[in-house]
mmCIF file of N, CA and C in Angstrom:
data_model
loop_
_atom_site.group_PDB
_atom_site.id
_atom_site.type_symbol
_atom_site.label_atom_id
_atom_site.label_comp_id
_atom_site.label_asym_id
_atom_site.label_seq_id
_atom_site.Cartn_x
_atom_site.Cartn_y
_atom_site.Cartn_z
ATOM 1 N N MET A 769 -1.337 36.475 20.426
ATOM 2 C CA MET A 769 -1.146 35.130 20.010
ATOM 3 C C MET A 769 0.620 35.027 20.055
ATOM 4 N N SER A 770 0.607 34.185 21.315
ATOM 5 C CA SER A 770 2.277 34.199 21.441
ATOM 6 C C SER A 770 2.929 33.303 20.392
ATOM 7 N N ALA A 771 4.167 33.435 20.211
ATOM 8 C CA ALA A 771 5.495 32.490 19.512
ATOM 9 C C ALA A 771 5.827 31.927 20.334
ATOM 10 N N GLU A 772 5.587 31.779 21.519
ATOM 11 C CA GLU A 772 6.516 30.554 22.477
ATOM 12 C C GLU A 772 6.320 29.322 22.148
ATOM 13 N N PRO A 773 4.384 28.755 21.825
ATOM 14 C CA PRO A 773 4.078 27.438 21.533
ATOM 15 C C PRO A 773 5.199 26.794 20.466
ATOM 16 N N PHE A 774 5.368 27.901 19.226
ATOM 17 C CA PHE A 774 6.050 27.768 18.089
ATOM 18 C C PHE A 774 7.744 27.525 18.159
ATOM 19 N N LEU A 775 8.152 27.952 19.199
ATOM 20 C CA LEU A 775 9.435 28.400 19.184
ATOM 21 C C LEU A 775 9.915 26.501 19.957
ATOM 22 N N CYS A 776 9.311 26.056 20.878
ATOM 23 C CA CYS A 776 9.210 24.731 20.882
ATOM 24 C C CYS A 776 9.112 23.624 20.071
ATOM 25 N N GLY A 777 8.511 23.946 19.170
ATOM 26 C CA GLY A 777 7.690 22.998 18.519
ATOM 27 C C GLY A 777 6.496 22.192 18.555
ATOM 28 N N TYR A 778 5.865 22.764 19.596
ATOM 29 C CA TYR A 778 4.679 22.607 20.051
ATOM 30 C C TYR A 778 3.793 23.057 19.209
ATOM 31 N N VAL A 779 2.492 22.329 18.702
ATOM 32 C CA VAL A 779 1.532 22.965 17.724
ATOM 33 C C VAL A 779 0.074 22.612 18.648
ATOM 34 N N ASP A 780 -0.718 23.337 18.848
ATOM 35 C CA ASP A 780 -2.136 22.880 19.829
ATOM 36 C C ASP A 780 -3.080 22.782 18.788
ATOM 37 N N MET A 781 -3.458 21.087 18.525
ATOM 38 C CA MET A 781 -4.150 21.077 17.819
ATOM 39 C C MET A 781 -5.645 21.176 18.111
ATOM 40 N N THR A 782 -5.722 21.426 19.369
ATOM 41 C CA THR A 782 -7.201 21.467 20.026
ATOM 42 C C THR A 782 -7.949 22.676 19.371
ATOM 43 N N GLU A 783 -7.459 23.998 19.105
ATOM 44 C CA GLU A 783 -8.000 24.781 18.846
ATOM 45 C C GLU A 783 -8.309 24.822 17.044
ATOM 46 N N HIS A 784 -7.689 23.586 16.336
ATOM 47 C CA HIS A 784 -7.652 23.738 14.881
ATOM 48 C C HIS A 784 -8.599 22.667 14.678
ATOM 49 N N LYS A 785 -10.021 23.099 13.934
ATOM 50 C CA LYS A 785 -10.769 21.436 13.990
ATOM 51 C C LYS A 785 -11.087 21.581 12.440
ATOM 52 N N GLY A 786 -10.627 21.926 11.328
ATOM 53 C CA GLY A 786 -10.357 22.085 10.272
ATOM 54 C C GLY A 786 -10.382 20.768 9.347
ATOM 55 N N GLY A 787 -10.134 19.074 10.257
ATOM 56 C CA GLY A 787 -10.565 18.128 9.364
ATOM 57 C C GLY A 787 -9.068 17.550 8.915
ATOM 58 N N ASN A 788 -8.137 18.396 8.496
ATOM 59 C CA ASN A 788 -6.611 18.058 8.319
ATOM 60 C C ASN A 788 -5.865 17.604 9.316
ATOM 61 N N GLU A 789 -6.346 16.884 10.453
ATOM 62 C CA GLU A 789 -5.295 16.102 11.416
ATOM 63 C C GLU A 789 -5.377 14.631 10.942
ATOM 64 N N MET A 790 -4.141 14.119 11.382
ATOM 65 C CA MET A 790 -3.782 12.572 10.865
ATOM 66 C C MET A 790 -4.108 11.780 12.038
ATOM 67 N N SER A 791 -4.820 10.969 11.799
ATOM 68 C CA SER A 791 -5.176 9.903 13.092
ATOM 69 C C SER A 791 -3.851 9.582 13.665
ATOM 70 N N THR A 792 -3.974 9.225 14.884
ATOM 71 C CA THR A 792 -2.639 8.314 15.246
ATOM 72 C C THR A 792 -2.268 7.184 14.972
ATOM 73 N N ARG A 793 -2.721 6.543 14.465
ATOM 74 C CA ARG A 793 -2.951 5.114 14.059
ATOM 75 C C ARG A 793 -1.966 5.491 12.529
ATOM 76 N N PHE A 794 -2.546 6.110 11.597
ATOM 77 C CA PHE A 794 -1.969 6.788 10.466
ATOM 78 C C PHE A 794 -0.637 7.325 10.751
ATOM 79 N N GLN A 795 -0.511 7.846 11.644
ATOM 80 C CA GLN A 795 0.825 8.520 12.048
ATOM 81 C C GLN A 795 1.747 6.999 12.209
ATOM 82 N N ILE A 796 1.551 6.643 13.292
ATOM 83 C CA ILE A 796 2.354 5.475 13.998
ATOM 84 C C ILE A 796 2.639 4.536 12.457
ATOM 85 N N ALA A 797 1.623 4.152 11.577
ATOM 86 C CA ALA A 797 2.101 3.589 10.364
ATOM 87 C C ALA A 797 2.982 3.734 9.676
ATOM 88 N N VAL A 798 2.662 5.295 9.606
ATOM 89 C CA VAL A 798 3.743 5.944 8.365
ATOM 90 C C VAL A 798 5.327 5.658 8.881
ATOM 91 N N LEU A 799 5.313 5.821 10.145
ATOM 92 C CA LEU A 799 6.879 5.726 10.738
ATOM 93 C C LEU A 799 7.189 4.451 10.634
ATOM 94 N N LEU A 800 6.036 3.473 10.997
ATOM 95 C CA LEU A 800 6.695 1.983 10.762
ATOM 96 C C LEU A 800 6.693 1.664 9.324
ATOM 97 N N SER A 801 6.522 2.471 8.526
ATOM 98 C CA SER A 801 6.533 1.700 7.009
ATOM 99 C C SER A 801 7.666 1.573 6.650
ATOM 100 N N LEU A 802 8.487 2.688 7.371
ATOM 101 C CA LEU A 802 10.152 2.634 6.681
ATOM 102 C C LEU A 802 10.950 1.684 6.948
ATOM 103 N N THR A 803 10.940 1.295 8.620
ATOM 104 C CA THR A 803 11.015 0.028 8.781
ATOM 105 C C THR A 803 10.726 -1.428 8.625
ATOM 106 N N ILE A 804 9.406 -1.349 8.179
ATOM 107 C CA ILE A 804 8.615 -2.961 7.551
ATOM 108 C C ILE A 804 8.915 -2.854 5.713
ATOM 109 N N ASN A 805 9.399 -1.874 5.469
ATOM 110 C CA ASN A 805 9.932 -1.907 4.167
ATOM 111 C C ASN A 805 11.089 -2.214 3.746
ATOM 112 N N ALA A 806 12.064 -1.767 4.634
ATOM 113 C CA ALA A 806 13.484 -2.414 4.529
ATOM 114 C C ALA A 806 13.581 -4.046 4.886
ATOM 115 N N VAL A 807 12.778 -4.437 6.036
ATOM 116 C CA VAL A 807 12.734 -5.710 6.364
ATOM 117 C C VAL A 807 12.353 -6.274 5.197
ATOM 118 N N LEU A 808 11.050 -6.078 4.794
ATOM 119 C CA LEU A 808 10.512 -7.316 3.714
ATOM 120 C C LEU A 808 11.338 -6.774 2.526
ATOM 121 N N PHE A 809 11.825 -5.850 2.297
ATOM 122 C CA PHE A 809 13.298 -5.743 0.876
ATOM 123 C C PHE A 809 14.158 -6.386 1.290
ATOM 124 N N GLY A 810 15.122 -6.666 2.646
ATOM 125 C CA GLY A 810 16.044 -7.426 2.761
ATOM 126 C C GLY A 810 15.601 -9.117 2.838
ATOM 127 N N ILE A 811 14.440 -9.456 3.135
ATOM 128 C CA ILE A 811 14.242 -10.738 3.489
ATOM 129 C C ILE A 811 14.155 -11.005 1.880
ATOM 130 N N GLY A 812 13.611 -10.487 0.983
ATOM 131 C CA GLY A 812 13.039 -10.916 -0.597
ATOM 132 C C GLY A 812 14.806 -10.626 -1.171
ATOM 133 N N MET A 813 15.452 -9.642 -0.984
ATOM 134 C CA MET A 813 16.820 -10.001 -1.592
ATOM 135 C C MET A 813 17.387 -10.724 -1.056
ATOM 136 N N ILE A 814 17.578 -11.469 0.224
ATOM 137 C CA ILE A 814 18.359 -12.598 0.600
ATOM 138 C C ILE A 814 17.526 -13.536 -0.278
ATOM 139 N N ILE A 815 16.452 -14.142 -0.157
ATOM 140 C CA ILE A 815 15.967 -15.124 -0.957
ATOM 141 C C ILE A 815 16.245 -15.232 -2.110
ATOM 142 N N VAL A 816 16.326 -14.134 -3.063
ATOM 143 C CA VAL A 816 16.332 -14.098 -4.574
ATOM 144 C C VAL A 816 18.136 -14.271 -4.677
ATOM 145 N N LEU A 817 19.005 -13.866 -4.204
ATOM 146 C CA LEU A 817 20.046 -14.157 -4.008
ATOM 147 C C LEU A 817 20.959 -15.173 -3.515
ATOM 148 N N THR A 818 20.384 -15.584 -2.574
ATOM 149 C CA THR A 818 20.881 -17.089 -1.918
ATOM 150 C C THR A 818 20.575 -17.979 -2.523
ATOM 151 N N ILE A 819 19.348 -18.463 -3.532
ATOM 152 C CA ILE A 819 19.001 -19.254 -4.130
ATOM 153 C C ILE A 819 19.545 -19.171 -5.973
ATOM 154 N N PRO A 820 20.407 -20.372 -5.988
ATOM 155 C CA PRO A 820 20.822 -20.050 -7.261
ATOM 156 C C PRO A 820 20.367 -20.066 -8.335
ATOM 157 N N ASP A 821 19.206 -20.600 -8.462
ATOM 158 C CA ASP A 821 18.144 -20.989 -9.546
ATOM 159 C C ASP A 821 17.478 -19.017 -9.981
ATOM 160 N N LEU A 822 16.969 -18.434 -8.630
ATOM 161 C CA LEU A 822 16.570 -17.089 -8.476
ATOM 162 C C LEU A 822 17.585 -16.386 -8.746
ATOM 163 N N ALA A 823 18.698 -16.471 -8.539
ATOM 164 C CA ALA A 823 20.119 -15.544 -8.636
ATOM 165 C C ALA A 823 20.479 -15.323 -10.070
ATOM 166 N N GLN A 824 20.070 -16.121 -11.046
ATOM 167 C CA GLN A 824 20.566 -15.921 -12.281
ATOM 168 C C GLN A 824 19.267 -15.320 -12.744
ATOM 169 N N ASN A 825 18.049 -14.788 -12.315
ATOM 170 C CA ASN A 825 17.208 -14.009 -13.123
ATOM 171 C C ASN A 825 16.958 -13.013 -12.292
ATOM 172 N N ALA A 826 17.816 -12.645 -11.431
ATOM 173 C CA ALA A 826 17.933 -11.102 -10.215
ATOM 174 C C ALA A 826 17.561 -10.310 -11.210
ATOM 175 N N LYS A 827 18.004 -10.196 -12.329
ATOM 176 C CA LYS A 827 17.632 -8.703 -12.935
ATOM 177 C C LYS A 827 16.020 -8.339 -12.817
ATOM 178 N N TYR A 828 15.420 -9.504 -13.011
ATOM 179 C CA TYR A 828 14.069 -9.241 -13.336
ATOM 180 C C TYR A 828 13.279 -9.914 -11.959
ATOM 181 N N LEU A 829 14.088 -10.299 -10.876
ATOM 182 C CA LEU A 829 13.467 -10.375 -9.543
ATOM 183 C C LEU A 829 13.672 -9.434 -8.767
ATOM 184 N N ILE A 830 14.754 -8.824 -8.875
ATOM 185 C CA ILE A 830 14.878 -7.515 -8.251
ATOM 186 C C ILE A 830 13.760 -6.412 -8.173
ATOM 187 N N PRO A 831 13.348 -5.788 -9.118
ATOM 188 C CA PRO A 831 12.203 -5.041 -9.079
ATOM 189 C C PRO A 831 11.393 -5.958 -8.911
ATOM 190 N N LEU A 832 10.613 -6.472 -8.943
ATOM 191 C CA LEU A 832 9.565 -7.542 -8.442
ATOM 192 C C LEU A 832 9.636 -7.422 -6.614
ATOM 193 N N VAL A 833 10.892 -7.743 -6.245
ATOM 194 C CA VAL A 833 11.051 -7.794 -5.083
ATOM 195 C C VAL A 833 10.694 -6.153 -4.105
ATOM 196 N N ILE A 834 11.230 -5.269 -5.275
ATOM 197 C CA ILE A 834 10.974 -4.138 -4.741
ATOM 198 C C ILE A 834 9.505 -3.616 -4.711
ATOM 199 N N GLY A 835 8.918 -3.947 -5.942
ATOM 200 C CA GLY A 835 7.436 -3.874 -6.011
ATOM 201 C C GLY A 835 6.744 -4.365 -4.971
ATOM 202 N N CYS A 836 6.732 -5.918 -4.874
ATOM 203 C CA CYS A 836 6.071 -6.261 -3.638
ATOM 204 C C CYS A 836 6.381 -5.701 -2.216
ATOM 205 N N SER A 837 7.454 -5.447 -1.900
ATOM 206 C CA SER A 837 7.846 -4.929 -0.844
ATOM 207 C C SER A 837 6.892 -3.428 -0.528
ATOM 208 N N PHE A 838 6.857 -2.955 -1.637
ATOM 209 C CA PHE A 838 5.896 -1.330 -1.444
ATOM 210 C C PHE A 838 4.351 -1.763 -1.276
ATOM 211 N N LEU A 839 4.497 -2.776 -2.273
ATOM 212 C CA LEU A 839 2.762 -2.805 -2.133
ATOM 213 C C LEU A 839 2.383 -3.712 -0.711
ATOM 214 N N ILE A 840 2.947 -4.408 -0.035
ATOM 215 C CA ILE A 840 2.522 -4.722 1.094
ATOM 216 C C ILE A 840 2.934 -3.960 2.586
ATOM 217 N N THR A 841 3.819 -3.238 2.451
ATOM 218 C CA THR A 841 3.989 -2.431 3.538
ATOM 219 C C THR A 841 3.036 -1.826 4.179
ATOM 220 N N PRO A 842 2.023 -0.970 3.342
ATOM 221 C CA PRO A 842 1.143 -0.093 4.070
ATOM 222 C C PRO A 842 0.213 -0.974 4.934
ATOM 223 N N PHE A 843 -0.040 -2.269 4.490
ATOM 224 C CA PHE A 843 -0.950 -3.152 5.026
ATOM 225 C C PHE A 843 -0.475 -3.651 6.246
ATOM 226 N N ILE A 844 0.736 -4.227 6.413
ATOM 227 C CA ILE A 844 0.952 -4.901 7.395
ATOM 228 C C ILE A 844 1.595 -3.322 8.483
ATOM 229 N N ALA A 845 1.914 -2.383 7.884
ATOM 230 C CA ALA A 845 2.106 -1.199 9.189
ATOM 231 C C ALA A 845 0.765 -0.875 9.755
ATOM 232 N N TRP A 846 -0.310 -0.303 8.648
ATOM 233 C CA TRP A 846 -1.729 -0.439 9.369
ATOM 234 C C TRP A 846 -2.269 -1.524 10.432
ATOM 235 N N PHE A 847 -1.735 -2.904 9.974
ATOM 236 C CA PHE A 847 -2.168 -3.701 11.253
ATOM 237 C C PHE A 847 -1.058 -3.484 12.721
ATOM 238 N N MET A 848 -0.345 -3.116 12.390
ATOM 239 C CA MET A 848 0.321 -3.352 13.571
ATOM 240 C C MET A 848 0.337 -1.747 14.174
ATOM 241 N N ALA A 849 0.006 -0.982 13.636
ATOM 242 C CA ALA A 849 0.051 0.290 14.546
ATOM 243 C C ALA A 849 -0.685 0.358 15.551
ATOM 244 N N PRO A 850 -1.977 -0.378 15.989
ATOM 245 C CA PRO A 850 -2.420 0.166 17.051
ATOM 246 C C PRO A 850 -1.580 -1.115 18.365
ATOM 247 N N ARG A 851 -1.039 -1.582 18.047
ATOM 248 C CA ARG A 851 0.086 -2.629 18.893
ATOM 249 C C ARG A 851 1.233 -1.823 19.340
ATOM 250 N N MET A 852 1.278 -0.741 18.504
ATOM 251 C CA MET A 852 2.368 0.013 19.225
ATOM 252 C C MET A 852 2.142 1.263 20.159
ATOM 253 N N ARG A 853 0.538 1.235 20.349
ATOM 254 C CA ARG A 853 -0.072 1.971 21.397
ATOM 255 C C ARG A 853 0.344 1.600 22.776
ATOM 256 N N ASN A 854 0.791 2.445 23.999
ATOM 257 C CA ASN A 854 0.854 1.664 24.904
ATOM 258 C C ASN A 854 -0.668 1.301 25.720
ATOM 259 N N ARG A 855 -1.986 2.408 25.402
ATOM 260 C CA ARG A 855 -3.135 2.188 25.735
ATOM 261 C C ARG A 855 -3.787 0.766 25.329
ATOM 262 N N TYR A 856 -3.487 0.167 24.111
ATOM 263 C CA TYR A 856 -3.859 -1.051 23.544
ATOM 264 C C TYR A 856 -3.338 -1.607 24.592
ATOM 265 N N TRP A 857 -2.600 -2.537 24.723
ATOM 266 C CA TRP A 857 -1.607 -3.468 25.410
ATOM 267 C C TRP A 857 -2.122 -2.984 27.113
ATOM 268 N N GLN A 858 -2.042 -2.144 27.430
ATOM 269 C CA GLN A 858 -2.615 -1.899 28.716
ATOM 270 C C GLN A 858 -4.047 -2.537 29.051
ATOM 271 N N ASN A 859 -5.070 -2.117 28.221
ATOM 272 C CA ASN A 859 -6.409 -2.615 28.511
ATOM 273 C C ASN A 859 -6.273 -3.999 27.824
ATOM 274 N N ARG A 860 -5.688 -4.747 27.080
ATOM 275 C CA ARG A 860 -5.612 -6.061 26.628
ATOM 276 C C ARG A 860 -4.925 -7.140 27.779
ATOM 277 N N ASN A 861 -4.115 -6.419 28.439
ATOM 278 C CA ASN A 861 -3.213 -7.216 29.210
ATOM 279 C C ASN A 861 -3.581 -6.735 30.905
ATOM 280 N N HIS A 862 -4.608 -6.188 30.893
ATOM 281 C CA HIS A 862 -4.459 -5.927 32.425
ATOM 282 C C HIS A 862 -5.014 -7.001 33.275
ATOM 283 N N LYS A 863 -5.041 -6.826 34.268
ATOM 284 C CA LYS A 863 -5.045 -8.176 35.178
ATOM 285 C C LYS A 863 -5.380 -7.540 36.542
ATOM 286 N N THR A 864 -6.838 -8.097 37.317
ATOM 287 C CA THR A 864 -6.659 -7.598 38.460
ATOM 288 C C THR A 864 -5.551 -7.545 39.525
ATOM 289 N N GLY A 865 -5.125 -6.380 40.140
ATOM 290 C CA GLY A 865 -4.096 -6.713 41.258
ATOM 291 C C GLY A 865 -2.588 -7.055 40.707
ATOM 292 N N SER A 866 -2.097 -6.537 39.294
ATOM 293 C CA SER A 866 -1.042 -6.997 38.912
ATOM 294 C C SER A 866 -0.457 -5.609 38.427
ATOM 295 N N PHE A 867 0.748 -5.589 38.470
ATOM 296 C CA PHE A 867 1.270 -4.005 38.120
ATOM 297 C C PHE A 867 1.639 -4.254 36.246
#
């Protein structure tokens, strides 16, 4: 077993079939969830802090915004993950004779 693949950060998963591999969709969804959570939290905070009636109850609504953004994020990320793969859009938008 050579140490060269480990030096460059490359791990060959073709030899290991233990069932612990994450799907590509899940990996993309995890990366997207960070951005999606930040956007949802920002939208919620803007809504709460710019509307005067909501701003009066901000101490109750800000934790609600945080909780809702954490609950909604995985679903949106799971829905968007396949669309981030190049192969998905190539098959969907492929036209004969076009690049």
